[in-house]
């Protein structure tokens, strides 16, 4: 599209969606007549990025196409079914990012093309979880350099015996998915097929692959990681061909009728570290359409997976092989820990886990009470980021070949089309050296950016060896020159020769907003609304006479934290406040935006009636009215955007019946006052 020729209305729309987070909506789909949506696709068409679609119990006969940024949640695969029209892919995801498809039975794909599947994924990086995928030509088909996550699904009884082609439970071509904690069974064909050289970043971890009519897993010209799985009672267990060299370890490969390991056509499939061949003692499911294949009490697969603690079961014990082991096993943790890859850990002092990554609050810090208490940090709520951000992260323990890295930045968008560029903010650290005599010397060293080797800009060296200040700090990113909006960070890794190292790398979404806060006392007025000049002496009839204050306290993009108009008198003595307000608890019902107030008028009398302000001092005093407004913007260490405004007056109580002749101020004009008058009568130096 040539954006320079696009109509202004579209340009305005693009500006809005890139600059401001949208408010999330939840849509409900029900197959009962009269519901707002009776078809899932209609709800998808109405939804926008960040929205959620809840699909109630029932059967929905349709083929659907997913959309980026949308969560589509069924009531559970035993309750909610999408039955395709048998003329294509039942569920299709083309270039879809930041989406979740969870809790469905997916059935009846088309049968007349080898590419049709129950779930067809081309590109993108969505999450497919907790589904039953059955009675399709292929269960799940992944292509187009997708880095999708396939987790905790039952993929069973897919494929046909009466066609001339192989069918698959899962087929992944030219992609690098994470496939974990699934059951792949009873396929009329191959259980799992990983094809082509650029699929070698695939990770196949903690799955149970049983009773398939061909290979349990077949690696064609690919070298995926195959770890902590059970391959049992297939025709062959693990097959490799045409140069395929899978990285095999800690699997149980048993009872496959042809071969447990099948090397063919220059492929290499052989037992790896920790592999066993023993009856896994699986407990079969009560039906093909229910969870099963649990480990029996005496199964040799219990505590037999990779002993690295990163793969421990959810209860903290050593990994159990199969679909119920590992950190994403029987009880979901939402994350799979791997010993290789890169993960962002903190922004400043804020853990990455406390930064919302989807929906209307995408990229904003939302720190839980527990994290705030444990880490002694503010409980940030819907807080954007700004200033200079310390971004920290870790490479996996096995990534010893990674010596350099680049931090890559792109503007987030709803289409998932990211154009990354390398950050180049200067980063120096202190290297501490322990000398032979026990003394310690320190030197400051440039970590990056290093000279442009091989045309690579923004290179930084890894500081994992030796004693470094802030060893996990990857970049101190200056955001002040950026356009406000939502950005996505990732990392590229390089070896000593600056060859790119393929890793599973984390992505971190941050919303940046460096807008200043506005704070101004526009006017101080008497009870009739008459504006009073600055520095004036204000004569009041009583200690509770009303004054009006017109103020502006706002954040232009809706990220105000709080404001207070406080009152001081005398020598820094507090009289209370006229008005104050805050986002949390008052304006966070529809997060994340609250602008504040502009040209709003508040009365001192209302504050006194609410006991927020004490009466004015009698007979008078100098007063300071102090307005302070704070944004929610943080650099990860503290709030960084605030503004103040001060106005000063002398408030004097002048009662209506005051008698100037009452010199001794006893309420009576009498001889005592006359005596005082006569004492000074005739003086000419009274104003000297």
mmCIF file with all atom_site columns, C-alpha atoms in Angstrom, residues 504-647:
data_model
loop_
_atom_site.group_PDB
_atom_site.id
_atom_site.type_symbol
_atom_site.label_atom_id
_atom_site.label_alt_id
_atom_site.label_comp_id
_atom_site.label_asym_id
_atom_site.label_entity_id
_atom_site.label_seq_id
_atom_site.pdbx_PDB_ins_code
_atom_site.Cartn_x
_atom_site.Cartn_y
_atom_site.Cartn_z
_atom_site.occupancy
_atom_site.B_iso_or_equiv
_atom_site.pdbx_formal_charge
_atom_site.auth_seq_id
_atom_site.auth_comp_id
_atom_site.auth_asym_id
_atom_site.auth_atom_id
_atom_site.pdbx_PDB_model_num
ATOM 1   C CA . UNK A 1 504 ? 14.201  -19.108 20.844 1.00 0.00 ? 504 UNK A CA 1
ATOM 2   C CA . UNK A 1 505 ? 14.182  -15.460 21.865 1.00 0.00 ? 505 UNK A CA 1
ATOM 3   C CA . UNK A 1 506 ? 11.734  -13.685 24.088 1.00 0.00 ? 506 UNK A CA 1
ATOM 4   C CA . UNK A 1 507 ? 9.846   -10.620 22.964 1.00 0.00 ? 507 UNK A CA 1
ATOM 5   C CA . UNK A 1 508 ? 8.949   -7.761  25.269 1.00 0.00 ? 508 UNK A CA 1
ATOM 6   C CA . UNK A 1 509 ? 6.261   -5.204  24.505 1.00 0.00 ? 509 UNK A CA 1
ATOM 7   C CA . UNK A 1 510 ? 6.537   -1.777  26.171 1.00 0.00 ? 510 UNK A CA 1
ATOM 8   C CA . UNK A 1 511 ? 4.315   1.254   25.829 1.00 0.00 ? 511 UNK A CA 1
ATOM 9   C CA . UNK A 1 512 ? 6.440   4.406   25.724 1.00 0.00 ? 512 UNK A CA 1
ATOM 10  C CA . UNK A 1 513 ? 5.056   7.806   26.702 1.00 0.00 ? 513 UNK A CA 1
ATOM 11  C CA . UNK A 1 514 ? 7.353   10.711  27.530 1.00 0.00 ? 514 UNK A CA 1
ATOM 12  C CA . UNK A 1 515 ? 4.649   13.390  27.434 1.00 0.00 ? 515 UNK A CA 1
ATOM 13  C CA . UNK A 1 516 ? 4.935   16.072  30.124 1.00 0.00 ? 516 UNK A CA 1
ATOM 14  C CA . UNK A 1 517 ? 2.264   16.568  32.752 1.00 0.00 ? 517 UNK A CA 1
ATOM 15  C CA . UNK A 1 518 ? 0.281   19.794  32.905 1.00 0.00 ? 518 UNK A CA 1
ATOM 16  C CA . UNK A 1 519 ? -0.325  21.490  36.260 1.00 0.00 ? 519 UNK A CA 1
ATOM 17  C CA . UNK A 1 520 ? -1.669  25.055  36.508 1.00 0.00 ? 520 UNK A CA 1
ATOM 18  C CA . UNK A 1 521 ? -3.811  27.132  38.841 1.00 0.00 ? 521 UNK A CA 1
ATOM 19  C CA . UNK A 1 522 ? -5.677  29.083  36.201 1.00 0.00 ? 522 UNK A CA 1
ATOM 20  C CA . UNK A 1 523 ? -7.496  31.403  38.600 1.00 0.00 ? 523 UNK A CA 1
ATOM 21  C CA . UNK A 1 524 ? -8.322  32.056  42.250 1.00 0.00 ? 524 UNK A CA 1
ATOM 22  C CA . UNK A 1 525 ? -11.766 33.620  42.574 1.00 0.00 ? 525 UNK A CA 1
ATOM 23  C CA . UNK A 1 526 ? -14.056 34.967  45.255 1.00 0.00 ? 526 UNK A CA 1
ATOM 24  C CA . UNK A 1 527 ? -17.391 33.333  45.946 1.00 0.00 ? 527 UNK A CA 1
ATOM 25  C CA . UNK A 1 528 ? -18.982 35.337  43.118 1.00 0.00 ? 528 UNK A CA 1
ATOM 26  C CA . UNK A 1 529 ? -16.494 34.012  40.588 1.00 0.00 ? 529 UNK A CA 1
ATOM 27  C CA . UNK A 1 530 ? -14.524 37.263  40.363 1.00 0.00 ? 530 UNK A CA 1
ATOM 28  C CA . UNK A 1 531 ? -10.875 36.540  39.585 1.00 0.00 ? 531 UNK A CA 1
ATOM 29  C CA . UNK A 1 532 ? -8.340  37.771  42.149 1.00 0.00 ? 532 UNK A CA 1
ATOM 30  C CA . UNK A 1 533 ? -4.981  39.150  41.047 1.00 0.00 ? 533 UNK A CA 1
ATOM 31  C CA . UNK A 1 534 ? -1.873  37.283  42.116 1.00 0.00 ? 534 UNK A CA 1
ATOM 32  C CA . UNK A 1 535 ? -0.110  38.459  45.288 1.00 0.00 ? 535 UNK A CA 1
ATOM 33  C CA . UNK A 1 536 ? -3.276  40.275  46.386 1.00 0.00 ? 536 UNK A CA 1
ATOM 34  C CA . UNK A 1 537 ? -4.482  40.744  49.926 1.00 0.00 ? 537 UNK A CA 1
ATOM 35  C CA . UNK A 1 538 ? -7.788  38.899  50.029 1.00 0.00 ? 538 UNK A CA 1
ATOM 36  C CA . UNK A 1 539 ? -10.237 40.291  52.560 1.00 0.00 ? 539 UNK A CA 1
ATOM 37  C CA . UNK A 1 540 ? -12.562 37.634  53.920 1.00 0.00 ? 540 UNK A CA 1
ATOM 38  C CA . UNK A 1 541 ? -15.656 38.148  56.034 1.00 0.00 ? 541 UNK A CA 1
ATOM 39  C CA . UNK A 1 542 ? -15.100 34.944  58.008 1.00 0.00 ? 542 UNK A CA 1
ATOM 40  C CA . UNK A 1 543 ? -12.668 32.079  58.488 1.00 0.00 ? 543 UNK A CA 1
ATOM 41  C CA . UNK A 1 544 ? -14.855 29.841  56.329 1.00 0.00 ? 544 UNK A CA 1
ATOM 42  C CA . UNK A 1 545 ? -15.660 32.193  53.466 1.00 0.00 ? 545 UNK A CA 1
ATOM 43  C CA . UNK A 1 546 ? -15.557 30.368  50.146 1.00 0.00 ? 546 UNK A CA 1
ATOM 44  C CA . UNK A 1 547 ? -12.813 30.795  47.551 1.00 0.00 ? 547 UNK A CA 1
ATOM 45  C CA . UNK A 1 548 ? -12.955 29.161  44.126 1.00 0.00 ? 548 UNK A CA 1
ATOM 46  C CA . UNK A 1 549 ? -9.950  27.543  42.421 1.00 0.00 ? 549 UNK A CA 1
ATOM 47  C CA . UNK A 1 550 ? -9.876  26.808  38.700 1.00 0.00 ? 550 UNK A CA 1
ATOM 48  C CA . UNK A 1 551 ? -7.138  24.318  37.871 1.00 0.00 ? 551 UNK A CA 1
ATOM 49  C CA . UNK A 1 552 ? -5.747  22.116  35.120 1.00 0.00 ? 552 UNK A CA 1
ATOM 50  C CA . UNK A 1 553 ? -4.053  18.851  36.125 1.00 0.00 ? 553 UNK A CA 1
ATOM 51  C CA . UNK A 1 554 ? -3.846  16.467  33.215 1.00 0.00 ? 554 UNK A CA 1
ATOM 52  C CA . UNK A 1 555 ? -1.801  14.096  31.104 1.00 0.00 ? 555 UNK A CA 1
ATOM 53  C CA . UNK A 1 556 ? -2.451  14.622  27.395 1.00 0.00 ? 556 UNK A CA 1
ATOM 54  C CA . UNK A 1 557 ? -2.425  10.902  26.565 1.00 0.00 ? 557 UNK A CA 1
ATOM 55  C CA . UNK A 1 558 ? -4.414  9.684   29.545 1.00 0.00 ? 558 UNK A CA 1
ATOM 56  C CA . UNK A 1 559 ? -1.699  8.419   31.894 1.00 0.00 ? 559 UNK A CA 1
ATOM 57  C CA . UNK A 1 560 ? -2.245  10.686  34.916 1.00 0.00 ? 560 UNK A CA 1
ATOM 58  C CA . UNK A 1 561 ? -1.530  9.040   38.258 1.00 0.00 ? 561 UNK A CA 1
ATOM 59  C CA . UNK A 1 562 ? -2.860  11.674  40.673 1.00 0.00 ? 562 UNK A CA 1
ATOM 60  C CA . UNK A 1 563 ? -3.077  15.382  41.488 1.00 0.00 ? 563 UNK A CA 1
ATOM 61  C CA . UNK A 1 564 ? -3.421  17.401  44.711 1.00 0.00 ? 564 UNK A CA 1
ATOM 62  C CA . UNK A 1 565 ? -4.146  21.083  45.349 1.00 0.00 ? 565 UNK A CA 1
ATOM 63  C CA . UNK A 1 566 ? -2.707  21.543  48.830 1.00 0.00 ? 566 UNK A CA 1
ATOM 64  C CA . UNK A 1 567 ? -2.701  24.600  51.113 1.00 0.00 ? 567 UNK A CA 1
ATOM 65  C CA . UNK A 1 568 ? 0.217   25.922  53.186 1.00 0.00 ? 568 UNK A CA 1
ATOM 66  C CA . UNK A 1 569 ? 0.380   28.964  55.467 1.00 0.00 ? 569 UNK A CA 1
ATOM 67  C CA . UNK A 1 570 ? 2.876   30.700  57.675 1.00 0.00 ? 570 UNK A CA 1
ATOM 68  C CA . UNK A 1 571 ? 6.176   28.876  58.036 1.00 0.00 ? 571 UNK A CA 1
ATOM 69  C CA . UNK A 1 572 ? 5.444   25.766  55.970 1.00 0.00 ? 572 UNK A CA 1
ATOM 70  C CA . UNK A 1 573 ? 2.387   24.833  58.006 1.00 0.00 ? 573 UNK A CA 1
ATOM 71  C CA . UNK A 1 574 ? -0.190  22.605  56.298 1.00 0.00 ? 574 UNK A CA 1
ATOM 72  C CA . UNK A 1 575 ? -3.844  23.623  56.197 1.00 0.00 ? 575 UNK A CA 1
ATOM 73  C CA . UNK A 1 576 ? -4.911  20.502  54.254 1.00 0.00 ? 576 UNK A CA 1
ATOM 74  C CA . UNK A 1 577 ? -6.046  20.411  50.661 1.00 0.00 ? 577 UNK A CA 1
ATOM 75  C CA . UNK A 1 578 ? -8.750  21.798  48.397 1.00 0.00 ? 578 UNK A CA 1
ATOM 76  C CA . UNK A 1 579 ? -9.032  18.771  46.108 1.00 0.00 ? 579 UNK A CA 1
ATOM 77  C CA . UNK A 1 580 ? -7.144  15.627  45.168 1.00 0.00 ? 580 UNK A CA 1
ATOM 78  C CA . UNK A 1 581 ? -7.865  12.651  42.931 1.00 0.00 ? 581 UNK A CA 1
ATOM 79  C CA . UNK A 1 582 ? -6.094  9.535   41.658 1.00 0.00 ? 582 UNK A CA 1
ATOM 80  C CA . UNK A 1 583 ? -6.322  6.878   38.953 1.00 0.00 ? 583 UNK A CA 1
ATOM 81  C CA . UNK A 1 584 ? -6.198  3.770   41.130 1.00 0.00 ? 584 UNK A CA 1
ATOM 82  C CA . UNK A 1 585 ? -9.511  3.114   42.828 1.00 0.00 ? 585 UNK A CA 1
ATOM 83  C CA . UNK A 1 586 ? -11.272 6.083   41.256 1.00 0.00 ? 586 UNK A CA 1
ATOM 84  C CA . UNK A 1 587 ? -10.774 6.021   37.499 1.00 0.00 ? 587 UNK A CA 1
ATOM 85  C CA . UNK A 1 588 ? -9.468  2.524   36.695 1.00 0.00 ? 588 UNK A CA 1
ATOM 86  C CA . UNK A 1 589 ? -12.828 0.892   36.026 1.00 0.00 ? 589 UNK A CA 1
ATOM 87  C CA . UNK A 1 590 ? -12.199 1.022   32.260 1.00 0.00 ? 590 UNK A CA 1
ATOM 88  C CA . UNK A 1 591 ? -8.397  0.907   32.080 1.00 0.00 ? 591 UNK A CA 1
ATOM 89  C CA . UNK A 1 592 ? -5.947  2.207   31.179 1.00 0.00 ? 592 UNK A CA 1
ATOM 90  C CA . UNK A 1 593 ? -6.731  5.866   30.408 1.00 0.00 ? 593 UNK A CA 1
ATOM 91  C CA . UNK A 1 594 ? -7.497  8.798   32.694 1.00 0.00 ? 594 UNK A CA 1
ATOM 92  C CA . UNK A 1 595 ? -6.580  12.277  31.514 1.00 0.00 ? 595 UNK A CA 1
ATOM 93  C CA . UNK A 1 596 ? -7.331  14.233  34.710 1.00 0.00 ? 596 UNK A CA 1
ATOM 94  C CA . UNK A 1 597 ? -9.073  17.625  34.769 1.00 0.00 ? 597 UNK A CA 1
ATOM 95  C CA . UNK A 1 598 ? -8.878  20.747  32.632 1.00 0.00 ? 598 UNK A CA 1
ATOM 96  C CA . UNK A 1 599 ? -10.276 24.145  33.675 1.00 0.00 ? 599 UNK A CA 1
ATOM 97  C CA . UNK A 1 600 ? -12.150 22.542  36.554 1.00 0.00 ? 600 UNK A CA 1
ATOM 98  C CA . UNK A 1 601 ? -13.352 24.674  39.480 1.00 0.00 ? 601 UNK A CA 1
ATOM 99  C CA . UNK A 1 602 ? -13.317 23.550  43.123 1.00 0.00 ? 602 UNK A CA 1
ATOM 100 C CA . UNK A 1 603 ? -14.588 25.314  46.271 1.00 0.00 ? 603 UNK A CA 1
ATOM 101 C CA . UNK A 1 604 ? -12.674 25.736  49.510 1.00 0.00 ? 604 UNK A CA 1
ATOM 102 C CA . UNK A 1 605 ? -15.937 25.530  51.446 1.00 0.00 ? 605 UNK A CA 1
ATOM 103 C CA . UNK A 1 606 ? -16.581 21.995  50.154 1.00 0.00 ? 606 UNK A CA 1
ATOM 104 C CA . UNK A 1 607 ? -13.106 20.990  51.349 1.00 0.00 ? 607 UNK A CA 1
ATOM 105 C CA . UNK A 1 608 ? -13.752 22.503  54.793 1.00 0.00 ? 608 UNK A CA 1
ATOM 106 C CA . UNK A 1 609 ? -17.124 20.762  55.040 1.00 0.00 ? 609 UNK A CA 1
ATOM 107 C CA . UNK A 1 610 ? -15.375 17.454  54.271 1.00 0.00 ? 610 UNK A CA 1
ATOM 108 C CA . UNK A 1 611 ? -12.706 18.251  56.911 1.00 0.00 ? 611 UNK A CA 1
ATOM 109 C CA . UNK A 1 612 ? -9.982  18.247  54.266 1.00 0.00 ? 612 UNK A CA 1
ATOM 110 C CA . UNK A 1 613 ? -9.147  21.918  54.931 1.00 0.00 ? 613 UNK A CA 1
ATOM 111 C CA . UNK A 1 614 ? -8.985  23.815  58.205 1.00 0.00 ? 614 UNK A CA 1
ATOM 112 C CA . UNK A 1 615 ? -10.537 27.325  58.428 1.00 0.00 ? 615 UNK A CA 1
ATOM 113 C CA . UNK A 1 616 ? -8.523  30.334  57.298 1.00 0.00 ? 616 UNK A CA 1
ATOM 114 C CA . UNK A 1 617 ? -6.251  31.833  59.949 1.00 0.00 ? 617 UNK A CA 1
ATOM 115 C CA . UNK A 1 618 ? -7.687  34.701  62.021 1.00 0.00 ? 618 UNK A CA 1
ATOM 116 C CA . UNK A 1 619 ? -6.899  37.607  61.784 1.00 0.00 ? 619 UNK A CA 1
ATOM 117 C CA . UNK A 1 620 ? -4.803  36.725  58.686 1.00 0.00 ? 620 UNK A CA 1
ATOM 118 C CA . UNK A 1 621 ? -1.742  35.005  57.245 1.00 0.00 ? 621 UNK A CA 1
ATOM 119 C CA . UNK A 1 622 ? 0.266   34.451  54.079 1.00 0.00 ? 622 UNK A CA 1
ATOM 120 C CA . UNK A 1 623 ? -0.954  31.434  52.091 1.00 0.00 ? 623 UNK A CA 1
ATOM 121 C CA . UNK A 1 624 ? 0.569   29.249  49.392 1.00 0.00 ? 624 UNK A CA 1
ATOM 122 C CA . UNK A 1 625 ? -1.669  27.156  47.123 1.00 0.00 ? 625 UNK A CA 1
ATOM 123 C CA . UNK A 1 626 ? 0.397   24.278  45.705 1.00 0.00 ? 626 UNK A CA 1
ATOM 124 C CA . UNK A 1 627 ? -0.812  22.127  42.789 1.00 0.00 ? 627 UNK A CA 1
ATOM 125 C CA . UNK A 1 628 ? 1.101   18.912  42.021 1.00 0.00 ? 628 UNK A CA 1
ATOM 126 C CA . UNK A 1 629 ? 0.279   16.434  39.227 1.00 0.00 ? 629 UNK A CA 1
ATOM 127 C CA . UNK A 1 630 ? 2.110   13.128  38.666 1.00 0.00 ? 630 UNK A CA 1
ATOM 128 C CA . UNK A 1 631 ? 1.997   10.840  35.629 1.00 0.00 ? 631 UNK A CA 1
ATOM 129 C CA . UNK A 1 632 ? 2.141   7.056   35.804 1.00 0.00 ? 632 UNK A CA 1
ATOM 130 C CA . UNK A 1 633 ? 5.212   7.047   33.542 1.00 0.00 ? 633 UNK A CA 1
ATOM 131 C CA . UNK A 1 634 ? 8.140   5.109   35.019 1.00 0.00 ? 634 UNK A CA 1
ATOM 132 C CA . UNK A 1 635 ? 11.719  4.323   34.066 1.00 0.00 ? 635 UNK A CA 1
ATOM 133 C CA . UNK A 1 636 ? 11.466  1.094   36.039 1.00 0.00 ? 636 UNK A CA 1
ATOM 134 C CA . UNK A 1 637 ? 12.908  2.654   39.182 1.00 0.00 ? 637 UNK A CA 1
ATOM 135 C CA . UNK A 1 638 ? 10.462  5.454   40.021 1.00 0.00 ? 638 UNK A CA 1
ATOM 136 C CA . UNK A 1 639 ? 7.868   7.805   38.544 1.00 0.00 ? 639 UNK A CA 1
ATOM 137 C CA . UNK A 1 640 ? 9.601   10.311  36.283 1.00 0.00 ? 640 UNK A CA 1
ATOM 138 C CA . UNK A 1 641 ? 6.971   12.799  35.101 1.00 0.00 ? 641 UNK A CA 1
ATOM 139 C CA . UNK A 1 642 ? 5.506   15.419  37.437 1.00 0.00 ? 642 UNK A CA 1
ATOM 140 C CA . UNK A 1 643 ? 4.614   19.120  37.409 1.00 0.00 ? 643 UNK A CA 1
ATOM 141 C CA . UNK A 1 644 ? 3.892   21.717  40.112 1.00 0.00 ? 644 UNK A CA 1
ATOM 142 C CA . UNK A 1 645 ? 2.336   25.181  40.217 1.00 0.00 ? 645 UNK A CA 1
ATOM 143 C CA . UNK A 1 646 ? 2.273   27.645  43.160 1.00 0.00 ? 646 UNK A CA 1
ATOM 144 C CA . UNK A 1 647 ? 0.148   30.716  43.834 1.00 0.00 ? 647 UNK A CA 1
#
